XYZ file of N, CA and C in Angstrom:
405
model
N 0.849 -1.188 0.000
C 0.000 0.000 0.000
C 0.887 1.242 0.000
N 0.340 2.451 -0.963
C 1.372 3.320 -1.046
C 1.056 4.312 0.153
N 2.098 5.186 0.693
C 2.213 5.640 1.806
C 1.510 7.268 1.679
N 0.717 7.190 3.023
C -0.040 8.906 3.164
C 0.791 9.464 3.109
N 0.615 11.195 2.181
C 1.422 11.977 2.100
C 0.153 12.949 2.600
N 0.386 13.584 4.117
C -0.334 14.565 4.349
C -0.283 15.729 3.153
N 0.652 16.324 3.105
C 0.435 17.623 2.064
C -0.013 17.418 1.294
N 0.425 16.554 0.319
C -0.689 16.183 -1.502
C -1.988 15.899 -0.913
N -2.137 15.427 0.335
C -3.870 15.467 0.321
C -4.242 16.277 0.306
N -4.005 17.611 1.385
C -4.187 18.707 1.672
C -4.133 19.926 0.721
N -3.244 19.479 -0.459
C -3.169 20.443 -1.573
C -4.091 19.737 -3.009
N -4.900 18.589 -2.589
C -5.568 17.908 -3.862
C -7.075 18.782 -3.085
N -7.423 18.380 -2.022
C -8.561 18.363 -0.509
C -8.680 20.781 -1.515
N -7.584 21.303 -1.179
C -7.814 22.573 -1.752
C -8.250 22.682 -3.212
N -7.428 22.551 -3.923
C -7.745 22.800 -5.008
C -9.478 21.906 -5.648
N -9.765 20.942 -5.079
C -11.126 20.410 -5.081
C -12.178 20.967 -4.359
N -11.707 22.297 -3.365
C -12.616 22.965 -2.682
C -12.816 24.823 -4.020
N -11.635 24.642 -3.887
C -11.921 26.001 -5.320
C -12.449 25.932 -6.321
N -12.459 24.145 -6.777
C -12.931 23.949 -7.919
C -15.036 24.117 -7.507
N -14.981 23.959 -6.182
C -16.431 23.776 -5.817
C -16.973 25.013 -5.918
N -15.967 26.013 -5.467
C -16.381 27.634 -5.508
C -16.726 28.101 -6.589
N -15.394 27.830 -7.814
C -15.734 28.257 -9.236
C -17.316 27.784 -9.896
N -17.251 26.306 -8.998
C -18.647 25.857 -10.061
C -20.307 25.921 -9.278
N -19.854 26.840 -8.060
C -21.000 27.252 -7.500
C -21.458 28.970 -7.889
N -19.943 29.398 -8.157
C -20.336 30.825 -8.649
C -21.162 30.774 -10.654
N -20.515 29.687 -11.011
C -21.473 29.325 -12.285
C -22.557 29.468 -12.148
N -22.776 28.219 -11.025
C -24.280 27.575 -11.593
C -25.115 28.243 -10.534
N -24.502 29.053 -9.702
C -25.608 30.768 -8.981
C -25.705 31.713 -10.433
N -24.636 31.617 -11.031
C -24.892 32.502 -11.960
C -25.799 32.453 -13.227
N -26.295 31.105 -13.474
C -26.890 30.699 -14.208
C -28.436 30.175 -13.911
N -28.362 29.786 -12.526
C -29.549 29.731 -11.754
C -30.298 30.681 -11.146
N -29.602 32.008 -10.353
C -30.360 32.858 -9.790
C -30.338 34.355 -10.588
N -29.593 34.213 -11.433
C -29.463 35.555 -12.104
C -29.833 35.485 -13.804
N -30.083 33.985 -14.144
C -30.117 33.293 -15.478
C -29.180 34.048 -16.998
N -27.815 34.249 -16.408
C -26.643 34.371 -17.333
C -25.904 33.576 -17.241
N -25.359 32.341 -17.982
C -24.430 31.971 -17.521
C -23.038 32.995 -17.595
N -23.049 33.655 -18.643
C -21.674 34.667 -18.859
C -21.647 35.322 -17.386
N -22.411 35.621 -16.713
C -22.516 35.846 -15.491
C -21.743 35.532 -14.339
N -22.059 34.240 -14.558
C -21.590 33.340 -13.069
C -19.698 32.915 -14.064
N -19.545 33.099 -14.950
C -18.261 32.888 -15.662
C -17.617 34.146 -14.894
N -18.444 35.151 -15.374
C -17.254 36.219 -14.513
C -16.922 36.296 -13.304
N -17.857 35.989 -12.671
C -17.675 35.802 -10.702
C -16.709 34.815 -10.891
N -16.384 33.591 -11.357
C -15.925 32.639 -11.176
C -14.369 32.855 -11.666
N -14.049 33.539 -12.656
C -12.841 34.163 -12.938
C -12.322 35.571 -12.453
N -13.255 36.548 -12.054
C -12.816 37.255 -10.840
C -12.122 36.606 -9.530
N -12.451 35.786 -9.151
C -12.846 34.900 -8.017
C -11.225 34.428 -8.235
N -11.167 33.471 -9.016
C -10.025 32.968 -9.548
C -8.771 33.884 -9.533
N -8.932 35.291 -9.714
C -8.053 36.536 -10.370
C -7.479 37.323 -8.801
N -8.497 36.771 -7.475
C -7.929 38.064 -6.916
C -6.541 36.727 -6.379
N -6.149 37.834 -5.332
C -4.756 37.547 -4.751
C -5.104 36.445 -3.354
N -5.712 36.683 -3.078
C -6.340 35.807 -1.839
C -6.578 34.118 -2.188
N -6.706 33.879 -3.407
C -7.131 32.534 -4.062
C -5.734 31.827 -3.899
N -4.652 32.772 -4.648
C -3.544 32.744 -4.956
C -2.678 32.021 -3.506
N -3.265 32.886 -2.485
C -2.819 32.938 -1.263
C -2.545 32.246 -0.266
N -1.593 31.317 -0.122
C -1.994 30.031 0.934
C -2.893 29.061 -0.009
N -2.421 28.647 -1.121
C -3.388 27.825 -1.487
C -4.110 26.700 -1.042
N -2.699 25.859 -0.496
C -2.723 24.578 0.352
C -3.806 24.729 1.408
N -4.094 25.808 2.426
C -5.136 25.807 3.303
C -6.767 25.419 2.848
N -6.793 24.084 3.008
C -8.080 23.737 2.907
C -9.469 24.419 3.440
N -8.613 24.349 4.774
C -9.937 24.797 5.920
C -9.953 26.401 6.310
N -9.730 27.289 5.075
C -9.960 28.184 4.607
C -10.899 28.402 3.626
N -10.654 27.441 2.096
C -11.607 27.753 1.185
C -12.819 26.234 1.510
N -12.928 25.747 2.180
C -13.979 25.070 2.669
C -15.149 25.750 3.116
N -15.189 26.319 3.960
C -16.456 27.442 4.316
C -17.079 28.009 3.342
N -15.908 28.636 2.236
C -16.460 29.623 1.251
C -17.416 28.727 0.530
N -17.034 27.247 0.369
C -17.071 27.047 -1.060
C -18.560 26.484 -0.477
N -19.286 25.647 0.624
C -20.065 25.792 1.612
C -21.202 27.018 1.410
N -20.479 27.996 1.610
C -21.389 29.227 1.745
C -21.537 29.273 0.489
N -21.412 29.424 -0.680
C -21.608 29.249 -2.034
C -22.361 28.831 -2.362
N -22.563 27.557 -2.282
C -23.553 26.774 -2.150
C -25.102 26.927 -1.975
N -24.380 27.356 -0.364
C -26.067 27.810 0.463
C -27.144 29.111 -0.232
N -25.679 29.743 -1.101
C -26.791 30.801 -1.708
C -27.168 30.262 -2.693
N -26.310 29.111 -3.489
C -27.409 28.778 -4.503
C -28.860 28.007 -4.500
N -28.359 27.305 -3.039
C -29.705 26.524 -2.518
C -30.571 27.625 -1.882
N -30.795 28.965 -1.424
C -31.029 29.532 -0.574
C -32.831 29.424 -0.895
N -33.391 28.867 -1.668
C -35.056 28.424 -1.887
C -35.347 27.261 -1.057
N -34.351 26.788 -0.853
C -34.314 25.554 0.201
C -33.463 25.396 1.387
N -34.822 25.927 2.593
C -33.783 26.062 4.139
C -32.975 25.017 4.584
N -33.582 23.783 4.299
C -33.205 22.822 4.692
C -31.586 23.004 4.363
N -31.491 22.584 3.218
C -30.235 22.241 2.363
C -29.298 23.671 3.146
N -29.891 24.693 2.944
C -29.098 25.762 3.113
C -28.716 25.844 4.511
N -29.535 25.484 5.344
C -28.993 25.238 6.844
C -27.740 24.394 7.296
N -28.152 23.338 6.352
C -27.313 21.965 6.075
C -26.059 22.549 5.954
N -25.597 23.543 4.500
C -24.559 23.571 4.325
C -23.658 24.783 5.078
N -24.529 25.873 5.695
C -24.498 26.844 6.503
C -23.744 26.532 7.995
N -24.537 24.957 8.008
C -23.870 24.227 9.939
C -22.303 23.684 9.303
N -22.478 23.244 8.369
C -21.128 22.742 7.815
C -20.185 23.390 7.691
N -20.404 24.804 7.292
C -19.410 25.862 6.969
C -18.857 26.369 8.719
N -20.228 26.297 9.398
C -19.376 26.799 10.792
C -18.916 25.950 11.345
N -19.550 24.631 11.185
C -18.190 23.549 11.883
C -17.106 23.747 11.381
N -16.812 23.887 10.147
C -15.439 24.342 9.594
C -14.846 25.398 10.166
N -14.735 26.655 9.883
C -14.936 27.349 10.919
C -15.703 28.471 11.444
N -15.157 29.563 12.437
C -15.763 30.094 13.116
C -16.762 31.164 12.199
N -15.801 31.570 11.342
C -16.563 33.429 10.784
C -17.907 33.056 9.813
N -18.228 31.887 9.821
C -19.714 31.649 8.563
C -21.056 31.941 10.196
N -20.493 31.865 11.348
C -21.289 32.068 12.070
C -21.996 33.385 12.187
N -21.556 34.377 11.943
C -21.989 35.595 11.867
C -23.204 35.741 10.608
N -22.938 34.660 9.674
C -24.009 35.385 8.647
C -24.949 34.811 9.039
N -25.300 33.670 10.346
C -26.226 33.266 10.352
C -27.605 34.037 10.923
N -27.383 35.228 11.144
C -28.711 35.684 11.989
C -29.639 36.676 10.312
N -27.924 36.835 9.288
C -28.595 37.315 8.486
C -29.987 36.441 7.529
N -29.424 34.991 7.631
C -30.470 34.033 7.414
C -31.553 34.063 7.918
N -30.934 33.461 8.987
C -32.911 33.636 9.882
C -33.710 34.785 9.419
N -32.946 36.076 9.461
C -33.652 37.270 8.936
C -34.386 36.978 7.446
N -33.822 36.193 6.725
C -33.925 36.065 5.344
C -35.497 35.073 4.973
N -34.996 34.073 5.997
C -36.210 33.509 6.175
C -37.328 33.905 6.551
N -37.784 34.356 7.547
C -38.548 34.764 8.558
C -39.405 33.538 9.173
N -40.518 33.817 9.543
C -40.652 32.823 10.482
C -41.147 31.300 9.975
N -41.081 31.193 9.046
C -42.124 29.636 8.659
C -40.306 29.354 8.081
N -39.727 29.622 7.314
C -38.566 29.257 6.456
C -37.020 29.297 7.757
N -37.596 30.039 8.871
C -36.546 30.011 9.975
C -36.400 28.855 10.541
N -37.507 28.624 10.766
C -37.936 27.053 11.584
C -37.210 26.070 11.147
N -37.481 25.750 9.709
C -36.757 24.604 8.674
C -35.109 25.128 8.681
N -34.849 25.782 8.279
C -33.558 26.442 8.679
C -32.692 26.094 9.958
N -32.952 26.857 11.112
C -32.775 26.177 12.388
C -32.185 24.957 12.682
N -33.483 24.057 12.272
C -34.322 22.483 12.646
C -32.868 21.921 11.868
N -32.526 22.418 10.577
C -31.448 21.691 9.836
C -29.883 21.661 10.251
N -29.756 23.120 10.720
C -28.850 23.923 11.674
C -28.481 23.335 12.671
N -29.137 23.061 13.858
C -29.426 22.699 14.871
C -29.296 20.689 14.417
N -29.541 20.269 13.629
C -29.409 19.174 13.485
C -27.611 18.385 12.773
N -26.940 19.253 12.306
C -25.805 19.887 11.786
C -25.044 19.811 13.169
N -25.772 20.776 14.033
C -24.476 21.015 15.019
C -24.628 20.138 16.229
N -25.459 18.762 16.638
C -25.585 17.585 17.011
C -24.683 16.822 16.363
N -24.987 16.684 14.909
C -23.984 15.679 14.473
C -22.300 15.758 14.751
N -22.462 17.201 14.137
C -20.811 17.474 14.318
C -20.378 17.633 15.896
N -21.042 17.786 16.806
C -21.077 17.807 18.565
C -20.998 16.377 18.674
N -21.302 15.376 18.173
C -21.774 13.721 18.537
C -20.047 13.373 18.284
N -19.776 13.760 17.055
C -18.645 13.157 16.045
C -17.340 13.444 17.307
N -17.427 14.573 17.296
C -16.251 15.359 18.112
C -16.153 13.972 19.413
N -17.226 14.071 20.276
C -17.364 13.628 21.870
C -17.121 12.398 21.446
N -17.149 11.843 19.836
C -16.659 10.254 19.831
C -14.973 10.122 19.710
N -14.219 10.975 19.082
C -13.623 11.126 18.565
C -12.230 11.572 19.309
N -12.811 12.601 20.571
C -11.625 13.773 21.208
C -11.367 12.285 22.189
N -9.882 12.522 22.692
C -9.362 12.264 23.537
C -9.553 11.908 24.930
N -10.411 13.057 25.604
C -10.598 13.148 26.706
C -12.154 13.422 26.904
């Protein structure tokens, strides 16, 4: 069996998280705005600034984004969008802040489902951890 190489995972694990970004800024761009030339340019802006460039190898950097990406393209569906919203803050901390802008987004019948998905997200990833940690 050939031997783990932490870094090539970690630099395959990135570049498969940018590739998720590029093809979520598409297919938002083609889904919620109905251009695709649209979501091409976000996606090569995106590609263009210096920050992409930046630390590429850090996974658990463009993980959240590519997460939050997502959630706006799902954002007709709380569920999903909660889903990928709890995912992004288990990853890490700063996707937590946009969450009150959600709930706001929702309001009260679309908060609930939201939440419920949220809240079901941060059980799992709370369960995983307490199996998992050390102590």
């Amino acid at each position: 069996m050939p031997e783990f190489d932490p870094v090539i995972t970690a630099r395959i694990l990135s570049i498969l998280t940018h590739g998720a970004v590029v093809a979520g800024l598409i297919v938002a761009g083609k889904k919620l705005f109905g251009d695709l030339q649209l979501g091409l340019a976000a996606a090569t802006l995106y590609m263009l600034l210096p920050g992409t460039a930046y630390d590429v190898g850090k996974f658990n950097h463009v993980l959240p984004a590519a997460l939050i990406v997502w959630a706006i393209v799902f954002y007709r569906k709380p569920v999903v969008a909660g889903i990928l919203l709890g995912l992004a803050s288990g990853a890490m901390f700063f996707p937590v802040f946009l969450l009150p802008l959600w709930f706001a987004f929702y309001g009260r019948r679309g908060s609930l489902k939201f939440g419920l998905a949220l809240g079901a997200v941060a059980l799992v990833l709370v369960g995983s951890l307490a199996l998992t940690s050390f102590d």
